Amino acid sequence: MYKAYLIDLDGTAYHGTKVVKETLEFVGKLHQNNIPYLFLTNNSTKTPEMVAHHLEGFGYPVKPEQVYTSAMATAEYIHDEAPTAAVYAIGETGLLEALKAKGLTLLEKGAGADYVAIGLDREITYDKLGEACFGVRKGAKLIVTNGDKALPTENGLMPGNGSLAAVVSVSTGVEPVIIGKPHAPIMEKALELLGFPASEVAVIGDNYHTDILGGLNQGVPSIFIEGGVSTREEVEFQFHPPTHILKDLSEWDI
């Protein structure tokens, strides 16, 4: 029915350390039939090579160029606006490497930055947040890789990137540009990579508020699958429900 697919990771391709068998089989069929697909994630901590390696461990047929992260979308967003920008970044390997790959200058201090970019940093410090605030107060544009408030872990929910970035936003009074799902920048870039119009692509995910809304906001048909963040009951009664609601991808025929 669709010519290409955008596929979420945690909750859709796998649950923690357990693969979602039906999604694995579905992606195998896409691969066998040469139907384009792109794994799309709000996780900014990993490079596409790291994500692809992780997915390969579950058995997914995937190359790094079939992975698109909020870190990559953030770097492209900044580069499109200002190719020679200086950036003060809070984040892990995925964000830092994405910014470097676009030729952007990374600063050690917030003052003098054209942009402050914030991605999840599990070694966040008060000083890092302070430097971000200094930069924004001096005129740097505040960019956040994703607004996820909570991060699922095996031990429960931990603070997500949106919660950490809120410290800078609240302190400075500046609203950030948010790049990741459900916002437009990551969806627009992902569609460009696939090379198909929105109506011919489907986004697959388990989270109504990121995956499904990301599709709805950009006119991309959406396929919701159960077993992750959102429940069937929750999505069925939304004012704008997903295009398709499935138990899992064994119910979907390509």
Coordinates of C-alpha atoms in Angstrom, one line a residue:
M1 CA 0.0 0.0 0.0
Y2 CA 2.9 2.4 0.8
K3 CA 6.1 2.9 -1.1
A4 CA 8.4 3.5 1.9
Y5 CA 8.3 3.3 5.7
L6 CA 9.6 5.2 8.7
I7 CA 10.1 2.9 11.6
D8 CA 10.4 3.8 15.3
L9 CA 12.9 1.9 17.5
D10 CA 12.2 1.3 21.2
G11 CA 8.7 -0.1 21.6
T12 CA 8.4 -0.8 17.9
A13 CA 11.6 -2.6 16.7
Y14 CA 12.5 -3.9 20.2
H15 CA 11.5 -3.6 23.9
G16 CA 14.7 -3.0 25.8
T17 CA 16.8 -6.2 25.2
K18 CA 13.9 -8.1 23.5
V19 CA 13.2 -8.0 19.8
V20 CA 9.7 -7.5 18.5
K21 CA 9.5 -10.6 16.3
E22 CA 6.6 -9.3 14.1
T23 CA 8.5 -6.1 13.3
L24 CA 11.7 -8.1 12.6
E25 CA 9.7 -10.3 10.1
F26 CA 8.1 -7.3 8.6
V27 CA 11.4 -5.5 8.0
G28 CA 12.8 -8.7 6.5
K29 CA 10.0 -8.6 3.9
L30 CA 10.7 -5.0 3.1
H31 CA 14.3 -5.8 2.6
Q32 CA 13.5 -8.8 0.4
N33 CA 11.1 -6.8 -1.7
N34 CA 13.5 -3.7 -2.0
I35 CA 10.9 -1.5 -0.3
P36 CA 12.8 1.5 1.2
Y37 CA 12.7 2.0 5.0
L38 CA 14.3 4.3 7.5
F39 CA 14.7 3.7 11.2
L40 CA 13.7 7.0 12.8
T41 CA 14.6 7.8 16.4
N42 CA 14.5 10.7 18.8
N43 CA 17.5 9.2 20.6
S44 CA 20.4 11.6 20.0
T45 CA 23.0 9.8 22.0
K46 CA 24.1 7.3 19.4
T47 CA 25.6 7.7 15.9
P48 CA 23.8 5.9 13.0
E49 CA 26.6 3.3 13.0
M50 CA 26.0 2.6 16.6
V51 CA 22.2 2.3 16.1
A52 CA 22.7 0.0 13.1
H53 CA 25.0 -2.2 15.0
H54 CA 22.5 -2.5 17.8
L55 CA 19.7 -3.4 15.4
E56 CA 21.9 -5.9 13.6
G57 CA 22.3 -7.6 17.0
F58 CA 18.5 -8.3 16.9
G59 CA 18.8 -9.6 13.3
Y60 CA 17.5 -6.6 11.4
P61 CA 18.8 -6.0 7.9
V62 CA 20.1 -2.5 8.3
K63 CA 22.9 -0.2 7.2
P64 CA 23.9 3.1 8.9
E65 CA 22.4 5.1 6.0
Q66 CA 19.0 3.5 6.9
V67 CA 19.1 5.2 10.3
Y68 CA 18.1 8.8 11.0
T69 CA 18.4 10.3 14.5
S70 CA 17.3 13.6 16.1
A71 CA 21.0 14.4 16.4
M72 CA 21.4 14.2 12.7
A73 CA 18.3 16.3 12.1
T74 CA 19.5 18.9 14.6
A75 CA 22.9 19.2 12.8
E76 CA 21.2 19.5 9.4
Y77 CA 18.8 22.1 10.8
I78 CA 21.6 24.3 12.1
H79 CA 23.8 23.8 9.0
D80 CA 20.9 24.8 6.7
E81 CA 20.4 28.0 8.6
A82 CA 24.1 28.8 9.2
P83 CA 26.7 26.6 7.6
T84 CA 29.6 28.1 9.5
A85 CA 27.8 28.4 12.9
A86 CA 29.5 28.0 16.2
V87 CA 27.6 25.7 18.5
Y88 CA 27.7 25.1 22.3
A89 CA 26.4 21.5 22.6
I90 CA 25.2 19.5 25.5
G91 CA 24.9 15.9 24.5
E92 CA 26.6 12.5 23.9
T93 CA 28.5 11.0 21.0
G94 CA 25.6 11.0 18.6
L95 CA 25.0 14.7 18.8
L96 CA 28.6 15.8 18.9
E97 CA 29.6 13.6 15.9
A98 CA 26.6 14.8 13.9
L99 CA 27.5 18.4 14.5
K100 CA 31.1 17.8 13.5
A101 CA 30.1 15.9 10.4
K102 CA 28.3 19.0 9.1
G103 CA 31.4 21.1 9.6
L104 CA 30.0 23.1 12.5
T105 CA 32.4 24.6 15.1
L106 CA 31.9 23.2 18.7
L107 CA 32.7 25.6 21.5
E108 CA 33.7 24.8 25.1
K109 CA 31.8 27.8 26.5
G110 CA 28.3 29.1 25.8
A111 CA 29.4 32.7 25.3
G112 CA 30.1 33.4 21.6
A113 CA 27.9 30.6 20.4
D114 CA 25.5 31.1 17.5
Y115 CA 23.4 28.1 18.6
V116 CA 23.0 26.2 21.8
A117 CA 22.1 22.6 21.0
I118 CA 20.8 20.3 23.8
G119 CA 20.6 16.5 23.5
L120 CA 20.3 13.9 26.2
D121 CA 23.5 13.9 28.3
R122 CA 23.7 11.3 31.1
E123 CA 26.6 13.1 32.5
I124 CA 24.8 16.4 32.7
T125 CA 26.2 19.0 35.2
Y126 CA 25.1 22.3 36.6
D127 CA 28.0 24.0 34.9
K128 CA 27.0 22.6 31.5
L129 CA 23.5 23.9 31.9
G130 CA 24.9 27.2 33.1
E131 CA 27.1 27.6 30.0
A132 CA 24.0 26.9 27.9
C133 CA 22.1 29.7 29.7
F134 CA 25.0 32.1 29.2
G135 CA 25.0 31.4 25.5
V136 CA 21.2 31.8 25.1
R137 CA 21.2 35.0 27.1
K138 CA 23.8 36.4 24.8
G139 CA 21.7 35.7 21.7
A140 CA 22.4 32.1 20.8
K141 CA 19.4 30.2 19.3
L142 CA 18.2 27.4 21.5
I143 CA 17.8 24.0 19.7
V144 CA 16.6 20.9 21.4
T145 CA 17.0 17.5 19.8
N146 CA 13.8 16.2 21.2
G147 CA 11.2 17.2 23.8
D148 CA 10.7 13.7 25.4
K149 CA 10.0 14.4 29.1
A150 CA 10.7 10.8 30.3
L151 CA 13.1 8.1 29.2
P152 CA 12.0 4.5 29.6
T153 CA 14.7 2.2 31.1
E154 CA 14.6 -1.3 32.6
N155 CA 14.3 0.3 36.0
G156 CA 11.5 2.6 35.2
L157 CA 11.2 6.2 33.7
M158 CA 14.2 8.5 34.0
P159 CA 14.3 12.2 33.1
G160 CA 14.2 12.7 29.3
N161 CA 15.9 15.3 27.2
G162 CA 12.9 17.6 27.3
S163 CA 13.1 17.7 31.1
L164 CA 16.8 18.6 31.0
A165 CA 16.4 21.3 28.3
A166 CA 13.5 22.8 30.3
V167 CA 16.1 24.0 32.8
V168 CA 17.6 26.3 30.2
S169 CA 14.3 27.3 28.7
V170 CA 12.8 28.2 32.0
S171 CA 15.9 30.0 33.3
T172 CA 16.3 32.1 30.2
G173 CA 12.6 32.5 29.2
V174 CA 13.4 31.4 25.7
E175 CA 11.3 28.8 23.9
P176 CA 13.5 26.3 22.0
V177 CA 13.1 25.0 18.5
I178 CA 12.4 21.2 19.0
I179 CA 13.7 19.0 16.2
G180 CA 12.5 15.4 17.0
K181 CA 9.2 13.7 16.7
P182 CA 6.4 14.9 16.6
H183 CA 7.9 18.1 15.3
A184 CA 8.4 19.0 11.6
P185 CA 12.2 19.2 11.2
I186 CA 13.0 15.5 11.7
M187 CA 10.0 14.4 9.6
E188 CA 10.7 16.7 6.7
K189 CA 14.4 15.6 6.6
A190 CA 13.4 11.9 6.8
L191 CA 11.0 12.3 3.9
E192 CA 13.7 14.0 1.9
L193 CA 16.0 11.0 2.5
L194 CA 13.3 8.5 1.4
G195 CA 12.5 10.6 -1.7
F196 CA 8.8 10.0 -1.7
P197 CA 5.9 12.4 -1.0
A198 CA 4.3 12.2 2.4
S199 CA 1.2 10.4 1.1
E200 CA 3.2 7.5 -0.1
V201 CA 5.1 6.9 3.1
A202 CA 3.9 5.4 6.4
V203 CA 5.3 6.0 9.8
I204 CA 5.2 3.1 12.2
G205 CA 5.3 3.5 16.0
D206 CA 3.9 2.7 19.4
N207 CA 3.8 6.2 20.8
Y208 CA 0.9 8.4 19.8
H209 CA 2.5 11.6 21.1
T210 CA 5.7 11.2 19.0
D211 CA 5.4 8.7 16.2
I212 CA 1.8 9.1 15.3
L213 CA 1.5 12.8 15.9
G214 CA 4.7 13.3 13.9
G215 CA 2.9 11.6 10.9
L216 CA -0.3 13.5 11.4
N217 CA 1.5 16.9 11.6
Q218 CA 3.2 16.3 8.3
G219 CA 0.4 14.5 6.4
V220 CA 2.2 11.1 6.6
P221 CA -0.1 8.1 7.1
S222 CA 0.5 6.4 10.4
I223 CA 0.5 2.8 11.6
F224 CA 0.1 2.3 15.3
I225 CA 1.1 -1.0 16.9
E226 CA 0.3 -2.1 20.4
G227 CA 2.7 -3.1 23.2
G228 CA 4.6 0.1 23.7
V229 CA 4.0 3.5 25.2
S230 CA 0.4 4.2 24.1
T231 CA -2.5 1.8 24.5
R232 CA -5.1 0.9 21.8
E233 CA -7.8 2.5 23.9
E234 CA -5.9 5.7 24.2
V235 CA -5.3 6.1 20.4
E236 CA -8.8 4.9 19.4
F237 CA -10.4 7.8 21.2
Q238 CA -8.0 10.6 20.0
F239 CA -9.7 13.4 18.0
H240 CA -7.1 12.6 15.3
P241 CA -6.5 8.8 15.5
P242 CA -3.8 6.9 13.6
T243 CA -4.5 5.9 10.0
H244 CA -4.2 2.3 11.0
I245 CA -4.3 0.6 14.4
L246 CA -2.8 -2.9 14.6
K247 CA -2.0 -5.5 17.3
D248 CA 1.4 -5.9 15.6
L249 CA 2.9 -5.9 12.1
S250 CA 1.9 -9.5 11.4
E251 CA -1.4 -7.9 10.5
W252 CA 0.1 -5.7 7.8
D253 CA 0.6 -6.9 4.3
I254 CA 3.1 -5.0 2.2

